[in-house]
Short mmCIF file of C-alpha atoms and ligand atoms in Angstrom, two decimals:
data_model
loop_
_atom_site.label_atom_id
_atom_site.label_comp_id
_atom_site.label_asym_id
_atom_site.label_seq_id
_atom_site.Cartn_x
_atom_site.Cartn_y
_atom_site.Cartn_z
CA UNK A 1 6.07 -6.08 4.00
CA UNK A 2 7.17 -4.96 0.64
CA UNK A 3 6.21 -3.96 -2.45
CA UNK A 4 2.88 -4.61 -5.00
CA UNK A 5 3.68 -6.57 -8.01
CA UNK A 6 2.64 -7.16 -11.08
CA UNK A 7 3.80 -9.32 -13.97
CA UNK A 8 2.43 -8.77 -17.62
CA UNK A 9 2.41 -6.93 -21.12
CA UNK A 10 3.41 -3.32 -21.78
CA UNK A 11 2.95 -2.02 -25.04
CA UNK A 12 2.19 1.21 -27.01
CA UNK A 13 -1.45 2.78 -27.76
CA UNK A 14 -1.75 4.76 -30.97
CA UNK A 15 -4.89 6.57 -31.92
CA UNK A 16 -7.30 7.65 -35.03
CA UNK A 17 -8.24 11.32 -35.16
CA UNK A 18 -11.32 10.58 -36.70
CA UNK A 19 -14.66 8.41 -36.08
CA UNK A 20 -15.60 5.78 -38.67
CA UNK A 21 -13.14 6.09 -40.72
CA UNK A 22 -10.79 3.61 -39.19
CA UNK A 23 -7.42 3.20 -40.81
CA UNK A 24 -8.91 2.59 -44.09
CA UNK A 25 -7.40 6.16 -45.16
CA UNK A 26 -4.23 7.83 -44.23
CA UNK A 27 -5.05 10.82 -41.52
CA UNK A 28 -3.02 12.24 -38.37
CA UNK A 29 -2.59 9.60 -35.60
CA UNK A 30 -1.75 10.46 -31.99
CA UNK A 31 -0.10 8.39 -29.87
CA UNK A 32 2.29 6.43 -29.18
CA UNK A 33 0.91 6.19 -25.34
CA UNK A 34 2.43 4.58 -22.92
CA UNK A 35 -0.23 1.27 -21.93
CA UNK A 36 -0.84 -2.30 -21.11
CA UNK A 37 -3.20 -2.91 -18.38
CA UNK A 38 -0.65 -4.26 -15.90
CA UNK A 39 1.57 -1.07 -16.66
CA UNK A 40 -1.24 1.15 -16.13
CA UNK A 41 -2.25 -0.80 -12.89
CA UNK A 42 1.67 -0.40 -11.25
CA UNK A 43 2.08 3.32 -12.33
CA UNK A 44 -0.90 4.30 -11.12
CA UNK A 45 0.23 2.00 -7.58
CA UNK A 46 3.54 4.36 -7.86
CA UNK A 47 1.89 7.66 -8.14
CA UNK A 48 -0.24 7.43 -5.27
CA UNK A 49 2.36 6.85 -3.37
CA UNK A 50 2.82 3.21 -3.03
CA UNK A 51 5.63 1.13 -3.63
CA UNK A 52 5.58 -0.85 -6.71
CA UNK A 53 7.51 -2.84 -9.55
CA UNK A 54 6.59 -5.01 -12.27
CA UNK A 55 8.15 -8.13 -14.47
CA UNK A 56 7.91 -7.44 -17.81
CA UNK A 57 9.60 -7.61 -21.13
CA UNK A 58 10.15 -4.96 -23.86
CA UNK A 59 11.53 -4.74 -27.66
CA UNK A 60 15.24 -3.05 -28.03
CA UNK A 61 13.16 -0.08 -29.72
CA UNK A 62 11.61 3.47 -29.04
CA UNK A 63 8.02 1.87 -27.70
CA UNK A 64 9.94 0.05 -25.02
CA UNK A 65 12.30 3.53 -23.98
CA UNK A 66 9.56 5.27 -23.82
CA UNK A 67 7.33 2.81 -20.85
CA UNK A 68 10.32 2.16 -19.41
CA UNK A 69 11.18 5.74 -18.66
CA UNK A 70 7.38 6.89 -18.11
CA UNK A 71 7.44 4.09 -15.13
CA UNK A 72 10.83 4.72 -13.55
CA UNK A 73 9.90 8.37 -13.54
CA UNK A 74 6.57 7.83 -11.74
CA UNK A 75 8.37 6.01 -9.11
CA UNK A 76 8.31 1.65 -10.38
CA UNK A 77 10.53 -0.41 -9.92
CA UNK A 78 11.83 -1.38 -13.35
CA UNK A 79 14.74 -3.47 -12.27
CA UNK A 80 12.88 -6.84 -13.47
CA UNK A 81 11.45 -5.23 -17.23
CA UNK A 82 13.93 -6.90 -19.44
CA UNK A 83 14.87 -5.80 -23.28
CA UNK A 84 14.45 -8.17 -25.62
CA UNK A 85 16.82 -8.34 -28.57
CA UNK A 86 14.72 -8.80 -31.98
CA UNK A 87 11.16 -8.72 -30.23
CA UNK A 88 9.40 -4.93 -31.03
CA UNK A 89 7.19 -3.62 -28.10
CA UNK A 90 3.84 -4.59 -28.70
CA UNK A 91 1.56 -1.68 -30.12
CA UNK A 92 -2.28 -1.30 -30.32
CA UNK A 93 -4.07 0.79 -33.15
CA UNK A 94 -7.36 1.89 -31.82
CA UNK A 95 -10.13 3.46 -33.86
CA UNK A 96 -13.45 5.22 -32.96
CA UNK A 97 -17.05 4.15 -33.91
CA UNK A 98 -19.44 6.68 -34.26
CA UNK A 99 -21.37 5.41 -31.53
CA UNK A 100 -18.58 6.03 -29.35
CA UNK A 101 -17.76 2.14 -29.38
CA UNK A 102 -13.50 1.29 -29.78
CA UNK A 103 -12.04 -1.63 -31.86
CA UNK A 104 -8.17 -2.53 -31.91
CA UNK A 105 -5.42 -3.47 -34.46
CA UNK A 106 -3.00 -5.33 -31.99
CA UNK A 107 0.65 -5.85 -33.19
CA UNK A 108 1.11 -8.64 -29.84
CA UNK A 109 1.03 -12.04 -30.85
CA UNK A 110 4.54 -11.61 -31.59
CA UNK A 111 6.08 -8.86 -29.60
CA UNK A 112 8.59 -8.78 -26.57
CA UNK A 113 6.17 -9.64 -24.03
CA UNK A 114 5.66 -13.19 -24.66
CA UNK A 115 9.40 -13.41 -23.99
CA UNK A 116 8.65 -12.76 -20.44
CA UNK A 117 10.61 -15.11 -18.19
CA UNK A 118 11.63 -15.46 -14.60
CA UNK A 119 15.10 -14.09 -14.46
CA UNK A 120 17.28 -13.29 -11.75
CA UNK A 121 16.05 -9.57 -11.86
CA UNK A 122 12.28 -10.99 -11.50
CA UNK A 123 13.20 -13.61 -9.10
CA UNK A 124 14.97 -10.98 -6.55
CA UNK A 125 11.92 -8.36 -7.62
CA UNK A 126 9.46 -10.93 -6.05
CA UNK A 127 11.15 -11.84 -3.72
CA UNK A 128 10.81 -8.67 -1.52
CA UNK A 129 7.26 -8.44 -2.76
CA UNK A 130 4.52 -8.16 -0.22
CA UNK A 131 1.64 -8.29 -2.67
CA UNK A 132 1.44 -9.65 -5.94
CA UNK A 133 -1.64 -8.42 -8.07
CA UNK A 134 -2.78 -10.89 -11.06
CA UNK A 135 -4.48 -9.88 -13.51
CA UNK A 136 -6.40 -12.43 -16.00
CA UNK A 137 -5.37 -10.76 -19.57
CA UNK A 138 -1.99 -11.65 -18.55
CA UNK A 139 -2.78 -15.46 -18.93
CA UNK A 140 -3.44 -15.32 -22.72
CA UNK A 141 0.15 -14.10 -22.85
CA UNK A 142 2.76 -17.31 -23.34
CA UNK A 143 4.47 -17.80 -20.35
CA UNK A 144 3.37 -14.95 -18.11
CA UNK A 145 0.92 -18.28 -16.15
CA UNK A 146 3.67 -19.83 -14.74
CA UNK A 147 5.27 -16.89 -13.83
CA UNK A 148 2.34 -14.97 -11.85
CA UNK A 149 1.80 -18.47 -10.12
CA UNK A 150 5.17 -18.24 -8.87
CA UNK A 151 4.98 -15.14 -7.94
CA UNK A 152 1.68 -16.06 -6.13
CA UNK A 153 3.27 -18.96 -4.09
CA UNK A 154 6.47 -17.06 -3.13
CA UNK A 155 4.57 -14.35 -1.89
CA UNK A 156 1.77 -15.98 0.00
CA UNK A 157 4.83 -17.67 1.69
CA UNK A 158 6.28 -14.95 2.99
CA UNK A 159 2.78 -13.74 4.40
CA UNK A 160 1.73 -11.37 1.66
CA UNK A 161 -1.36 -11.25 -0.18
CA UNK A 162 -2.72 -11.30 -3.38
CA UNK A 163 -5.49 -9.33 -5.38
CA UNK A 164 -7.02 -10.66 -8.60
CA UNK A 165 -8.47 -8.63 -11.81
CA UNK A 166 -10.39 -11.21 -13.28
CA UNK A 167 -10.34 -9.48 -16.68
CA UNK A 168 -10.24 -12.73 -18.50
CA UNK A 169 -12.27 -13.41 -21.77
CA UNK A 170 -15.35 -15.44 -21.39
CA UNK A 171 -14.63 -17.67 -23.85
CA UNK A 172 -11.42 -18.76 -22.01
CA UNK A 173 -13.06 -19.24 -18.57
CA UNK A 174 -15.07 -21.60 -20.44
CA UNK A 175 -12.37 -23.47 -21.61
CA UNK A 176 -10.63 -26.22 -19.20
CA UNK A 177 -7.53 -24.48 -19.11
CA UNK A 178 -8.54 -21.14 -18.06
CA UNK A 179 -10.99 -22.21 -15.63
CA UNK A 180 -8.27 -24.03 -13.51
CA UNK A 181 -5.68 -20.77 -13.58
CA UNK A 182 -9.04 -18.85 -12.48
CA UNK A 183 -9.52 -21.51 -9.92
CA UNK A 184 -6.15 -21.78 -8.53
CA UNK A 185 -6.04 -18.24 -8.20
CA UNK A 186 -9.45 -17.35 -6.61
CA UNK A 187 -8.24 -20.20 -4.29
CA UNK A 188 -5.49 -17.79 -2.51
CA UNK A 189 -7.05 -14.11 -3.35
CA UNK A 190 -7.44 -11.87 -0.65
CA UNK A 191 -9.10 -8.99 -2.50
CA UNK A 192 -11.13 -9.64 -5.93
CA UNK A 193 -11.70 -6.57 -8.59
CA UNK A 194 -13.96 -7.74 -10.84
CA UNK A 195 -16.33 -5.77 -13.09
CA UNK A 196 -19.38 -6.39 -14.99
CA UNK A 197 -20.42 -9.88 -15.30
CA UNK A 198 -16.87 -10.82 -14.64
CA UNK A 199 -18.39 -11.16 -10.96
CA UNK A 200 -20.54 -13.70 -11.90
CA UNK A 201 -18.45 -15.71 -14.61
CA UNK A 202 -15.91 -15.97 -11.79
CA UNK A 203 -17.81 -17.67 -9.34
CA UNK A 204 -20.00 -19.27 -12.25
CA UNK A 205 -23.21 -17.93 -10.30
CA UNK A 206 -26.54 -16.58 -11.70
CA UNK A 207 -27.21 -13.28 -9.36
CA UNK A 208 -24.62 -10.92 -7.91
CA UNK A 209 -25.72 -12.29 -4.32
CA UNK A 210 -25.18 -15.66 -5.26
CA UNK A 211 -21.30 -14.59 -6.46
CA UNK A 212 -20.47 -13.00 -3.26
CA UNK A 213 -21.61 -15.66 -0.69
CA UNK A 214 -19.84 -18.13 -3.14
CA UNK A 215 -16.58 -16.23 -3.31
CA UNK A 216 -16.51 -14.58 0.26
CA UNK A 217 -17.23 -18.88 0.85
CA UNK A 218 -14.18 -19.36 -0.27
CA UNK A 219 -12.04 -17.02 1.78
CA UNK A 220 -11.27 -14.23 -0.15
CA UNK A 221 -11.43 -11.64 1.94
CA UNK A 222 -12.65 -8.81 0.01
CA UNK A 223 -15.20 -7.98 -3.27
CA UNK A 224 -14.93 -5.05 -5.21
CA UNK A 225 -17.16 -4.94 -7.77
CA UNK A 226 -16.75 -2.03 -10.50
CA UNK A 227 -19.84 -0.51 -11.97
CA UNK A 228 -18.64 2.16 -14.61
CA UNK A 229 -20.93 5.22 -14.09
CA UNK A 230 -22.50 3.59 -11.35
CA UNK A 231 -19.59 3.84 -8.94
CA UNK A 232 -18.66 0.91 -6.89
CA UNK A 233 -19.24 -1.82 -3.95
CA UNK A 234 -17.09 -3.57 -1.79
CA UNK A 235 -18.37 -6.62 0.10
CA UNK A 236 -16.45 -8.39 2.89
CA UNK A 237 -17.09 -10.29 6.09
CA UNK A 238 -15.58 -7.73 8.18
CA UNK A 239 -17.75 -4.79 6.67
CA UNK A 240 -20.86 -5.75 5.34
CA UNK A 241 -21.67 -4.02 1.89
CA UNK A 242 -20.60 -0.44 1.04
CA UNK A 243 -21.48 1.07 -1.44
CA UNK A 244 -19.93 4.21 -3.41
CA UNK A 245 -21.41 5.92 -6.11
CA UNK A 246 -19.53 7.42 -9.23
CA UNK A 247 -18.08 10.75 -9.68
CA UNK A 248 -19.67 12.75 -12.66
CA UNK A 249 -17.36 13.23 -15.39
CA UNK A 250 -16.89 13.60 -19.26
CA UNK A 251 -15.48 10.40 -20.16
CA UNK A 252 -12.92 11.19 -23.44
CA UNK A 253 -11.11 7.61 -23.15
CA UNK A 254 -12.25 4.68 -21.26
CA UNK A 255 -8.75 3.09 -21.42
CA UNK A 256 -7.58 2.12 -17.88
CA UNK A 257 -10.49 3.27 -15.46
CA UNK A 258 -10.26 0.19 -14.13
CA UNK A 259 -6.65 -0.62 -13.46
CA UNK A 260 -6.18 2.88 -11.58
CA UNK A 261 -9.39 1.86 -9.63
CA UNK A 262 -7.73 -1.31 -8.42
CA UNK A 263 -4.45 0.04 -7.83
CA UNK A 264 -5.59 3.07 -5.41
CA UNK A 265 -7.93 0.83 -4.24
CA UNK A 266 -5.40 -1.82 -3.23
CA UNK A 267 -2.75 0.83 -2.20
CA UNK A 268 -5.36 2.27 0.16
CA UNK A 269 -6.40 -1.09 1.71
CA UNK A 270 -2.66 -1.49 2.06
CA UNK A 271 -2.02 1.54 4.29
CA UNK A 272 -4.51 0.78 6.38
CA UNK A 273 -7.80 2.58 5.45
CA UNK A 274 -11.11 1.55 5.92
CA UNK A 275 -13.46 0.56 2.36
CA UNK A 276 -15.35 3.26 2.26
CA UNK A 277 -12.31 5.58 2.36
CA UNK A 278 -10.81 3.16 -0.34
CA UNK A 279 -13.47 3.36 -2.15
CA UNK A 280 -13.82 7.20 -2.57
CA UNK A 281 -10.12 7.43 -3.77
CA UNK A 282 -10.67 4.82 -6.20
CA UNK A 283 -14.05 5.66 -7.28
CA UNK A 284 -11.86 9.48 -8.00
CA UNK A 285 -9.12 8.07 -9.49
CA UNK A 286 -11.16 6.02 -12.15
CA UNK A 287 -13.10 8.85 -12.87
CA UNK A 288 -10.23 11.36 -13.31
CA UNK A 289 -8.84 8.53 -15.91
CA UNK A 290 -11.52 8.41 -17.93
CA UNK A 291 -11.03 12.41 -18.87
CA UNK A 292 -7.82 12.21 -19.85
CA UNK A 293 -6.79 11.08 -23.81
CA UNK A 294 -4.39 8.47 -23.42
CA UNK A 295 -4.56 4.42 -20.98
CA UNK A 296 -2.35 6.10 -18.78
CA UNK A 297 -2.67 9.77 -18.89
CA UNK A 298 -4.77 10.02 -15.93
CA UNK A 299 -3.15 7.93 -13.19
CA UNK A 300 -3.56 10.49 -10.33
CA UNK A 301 -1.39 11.38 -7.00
CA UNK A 302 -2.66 11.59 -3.73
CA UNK A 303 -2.41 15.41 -3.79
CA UNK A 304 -4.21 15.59 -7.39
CA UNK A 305 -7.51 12.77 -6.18
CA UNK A 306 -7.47 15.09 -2.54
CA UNK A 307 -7.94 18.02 -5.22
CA UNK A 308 -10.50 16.00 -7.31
CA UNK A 309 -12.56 14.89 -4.57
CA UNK A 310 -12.80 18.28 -2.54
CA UNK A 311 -13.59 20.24 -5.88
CA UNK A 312 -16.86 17.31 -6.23
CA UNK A 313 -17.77 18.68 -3.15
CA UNK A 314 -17.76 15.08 -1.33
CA UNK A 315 -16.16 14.73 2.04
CA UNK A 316 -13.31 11.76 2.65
CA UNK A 317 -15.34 9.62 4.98
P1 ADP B 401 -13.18 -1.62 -15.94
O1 ADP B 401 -12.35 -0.61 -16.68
O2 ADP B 401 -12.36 -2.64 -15.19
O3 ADP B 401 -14.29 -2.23 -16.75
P2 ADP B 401 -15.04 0.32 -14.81
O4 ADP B 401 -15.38 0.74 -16.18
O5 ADP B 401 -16.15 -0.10 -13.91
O6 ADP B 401 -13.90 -0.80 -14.75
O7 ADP B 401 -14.27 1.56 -14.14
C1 ADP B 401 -13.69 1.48 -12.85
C2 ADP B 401 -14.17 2.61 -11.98
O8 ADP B 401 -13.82 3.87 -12.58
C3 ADP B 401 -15.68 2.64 -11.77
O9 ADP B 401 -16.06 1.82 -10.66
C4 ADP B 401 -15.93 4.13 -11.52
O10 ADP B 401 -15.66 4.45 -10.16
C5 ADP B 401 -14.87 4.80 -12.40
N1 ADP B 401 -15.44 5.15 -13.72
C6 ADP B 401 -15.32 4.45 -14.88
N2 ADP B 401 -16.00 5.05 -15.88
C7 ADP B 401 -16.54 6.17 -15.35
C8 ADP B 401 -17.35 7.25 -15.87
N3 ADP B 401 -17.74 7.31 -17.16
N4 ADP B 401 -17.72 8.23 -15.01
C9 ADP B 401 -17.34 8.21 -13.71
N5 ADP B 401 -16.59 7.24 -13.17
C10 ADP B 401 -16.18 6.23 -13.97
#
C-alpha cells in the first residue's frame, strides 16, 4: 500500500570511555552516533528490506549531515527531514555507572526537532504512506502530536494501519494530557509494542492478562510485548499466544533493542509472515543490537539476521 512512517526526533549520541567518572573530568569521548528512537526504528525498517521514510527536522550543522546521510544510504526516504536554519541537531551525552546503569546529558529542549512541522515534503511523504508507526517519546516533543495524529488519520483513510510504541513516561500517562494522545491512539492501533510495565500502564490494568483482554477489547489487533533477556510474546485473536524466547548475547549497549525489534517485527507482519516467524527475526534483530557500541550500529539486513539466527542454531519456523 505504501510505505512505514515515522515522525519524530533525530539527534546525535556521544559516549564516555570510562565508568563513574561521568563528564566531571576531561577523557576521550566516542561518538557522535547517529540516534533518536524514531531514526533507529525507520533505518532499521530500511535495512531489512522494507520501504520506509520519516518526518523529521535537523540543525544546518555536521550532527544533522551525518543522520541524514546514514538514513538515505540505508535505503529512507529522507525527502520530508527538513534543515532548520539556527536550530543545532539535538545531541545526547551518555555516561556509564559502574553497575552497568546509563544516565544522559540531553542538549534537546532546544534543538531542530521541535521545529518539526507538516510541510509540503511531509504532507506528500504521508500521503503515499501505508503505515504510520507512533511512537510515545515523540509526544513530549512540541509539535510532533499534531503531526503523528495527522499522519494517523490520513493513513487509516486510505486503509493503512498503524503500530504504536508506547514508550511514554509514566508520569505523563498520568497526566490528563498524555492519557488522551495515549487514548486516541490505542483507539486506531492495529499492532501494540509495548515493553515492561508499559503493557500495563497502557491499558491501566493490574496483571499482564488483564492488559491484553482489555486492549485486544478494544480492537487492536495485535500485542507484542518485549521482555529484554526474556525474549518476547505476541498475543492476538487470530493466533492465540506465542511465545519466543531471547537469543543469548553479550549486551555492550542497550540503545535501540527495542526500536529494531518493532521495526523487523512490523516489516515482517507487513510481508505477510506469520508471528512466530516475526517474532524470531525480531527477537534476532534486538539481540544483534544490543552487541554493537552505538543506538544504531546494529540495525541488521535480512541476509545478516538469516546469518544470526542459523549460527544460534534455531530453525525459522
Ligand atoms: P525496549 O528497548 O523497548 O525496552 P527490550 O529491552 O525488551 O525493549 O528489547 C527488545 C527485544 O530485543 C527483546 O524482546 C529481545 O528479543 C531483544 N533483547 C533486548 N535485550 C537483549 C539481551 N540482553 N539479550 C538478548 N536479547 C535482547
Amino acid at each position: 500500500l505504501g510505505p512505514t512512517v515515522t515522525v519524530g526526533e533525530i539527534l546525535v549520541e556521544i559516549m564516555a570511555t570510562t565508568v563513574g567518572r561521568g563528564f566531571l573530568s576531561p577523557q576521550p569521548l566516542v561518538g557522535p552516533f547517529p540516534s533518536g528512537a524514531p531514526a533507529i526504528f525507520i533505518d532499521q525498517v530500511a535495512r531489512f528490506g522494507g520501504a520506509a521514510g520519516i518526518v523529521a527536522a535537523v540543525g544546518e550543522d555536521d550532527f544533522g549531515v551525518l543522520n541524514v546521510e546514514r538514513l538515505r544510504t540505508d535505503g529512507v526516504d529522507v525527502s520530508a527531514i527538513a534543515t532548520v536554519p539556527g536550530k543545532p541537531t539535538g545531541s545526547a551525552f551518555v555516561r556509564y555507572r559502574p553497575d552497568g546503569a546509563r544516565d544522559f546529558v540531553f542538549n534537546i529542549a532546544h534543538s531542530a526537532a521541535g521545529e518539526t512541522r507538516m510541510t509540503d515534503a511531509a504532507r506528500a511523504l504521508i500521503g503515499r504512506a501505508g503505515h504510520v508507526h507512533v511512537m510515545g517519546s515523540a509526544f513530549a516533543i512540541p509539535g510532533i502530536a499534531a503531526i503523528l495524529l495527522e499522519a494517523v488519520a490520513t493513513v487509516k483513510a486510505r486503509g493503512g494501519s498503524v503500530s504504536f510504541d508506547p514508550n511514554i513516561r509514566k508520569e505523563l500517562v498520568q497526566g490528563g494530557e498524555g492519557r488522551r494522545l495515549v487514548d486516541d491512539v490505542l483507539a486506531v492501533t492495529d499492532l501494540l509494542l509495548p515493553s515492561g510495565d508499559e503493557l500495563l500502564v497502557a491499558a491501566g490494568a493490574a496483571t499482564e492478562a488483564a492488559a491484553v483482554e482489555r486492549l485486544l477489547g478494544l480492537g487492536i489487533g495485535e500485542i507484542v510485548l518485549k521482555r529484554g533477556r526474556d525474549g518476547s510474546s505476541h498475543f492476538s485473536r487470530a493466533f492465540g499466544r506465542v511465545d519466543c524466547p531471547a537469543f543469548a548475547v553479550e549486551e555492550i549497549d542497550p540503545t535501540g533493542a527495542g526500536d529494531c525489534f518493532g521495526a523487523v517485527y512490523l516489516t515482517c507482519r507487513r510481508a505477510g509472515l506469520p508471528p512466530a516467524r516475526a517474532l524470531l527475526y525480531a527477537n534476532a534483530a534486538g539481540a544483534r543490537t544490543v552487541t554493537k557500541q552505538g543506538p544504531m550500529e546494529g540495525v541488521s539486513s535480512l541476509a545478516e539476521l538469516d546469518d544470526f539466527i542459523a549460527a544460534a542454531g534455531r530453525g525459522v519456523p
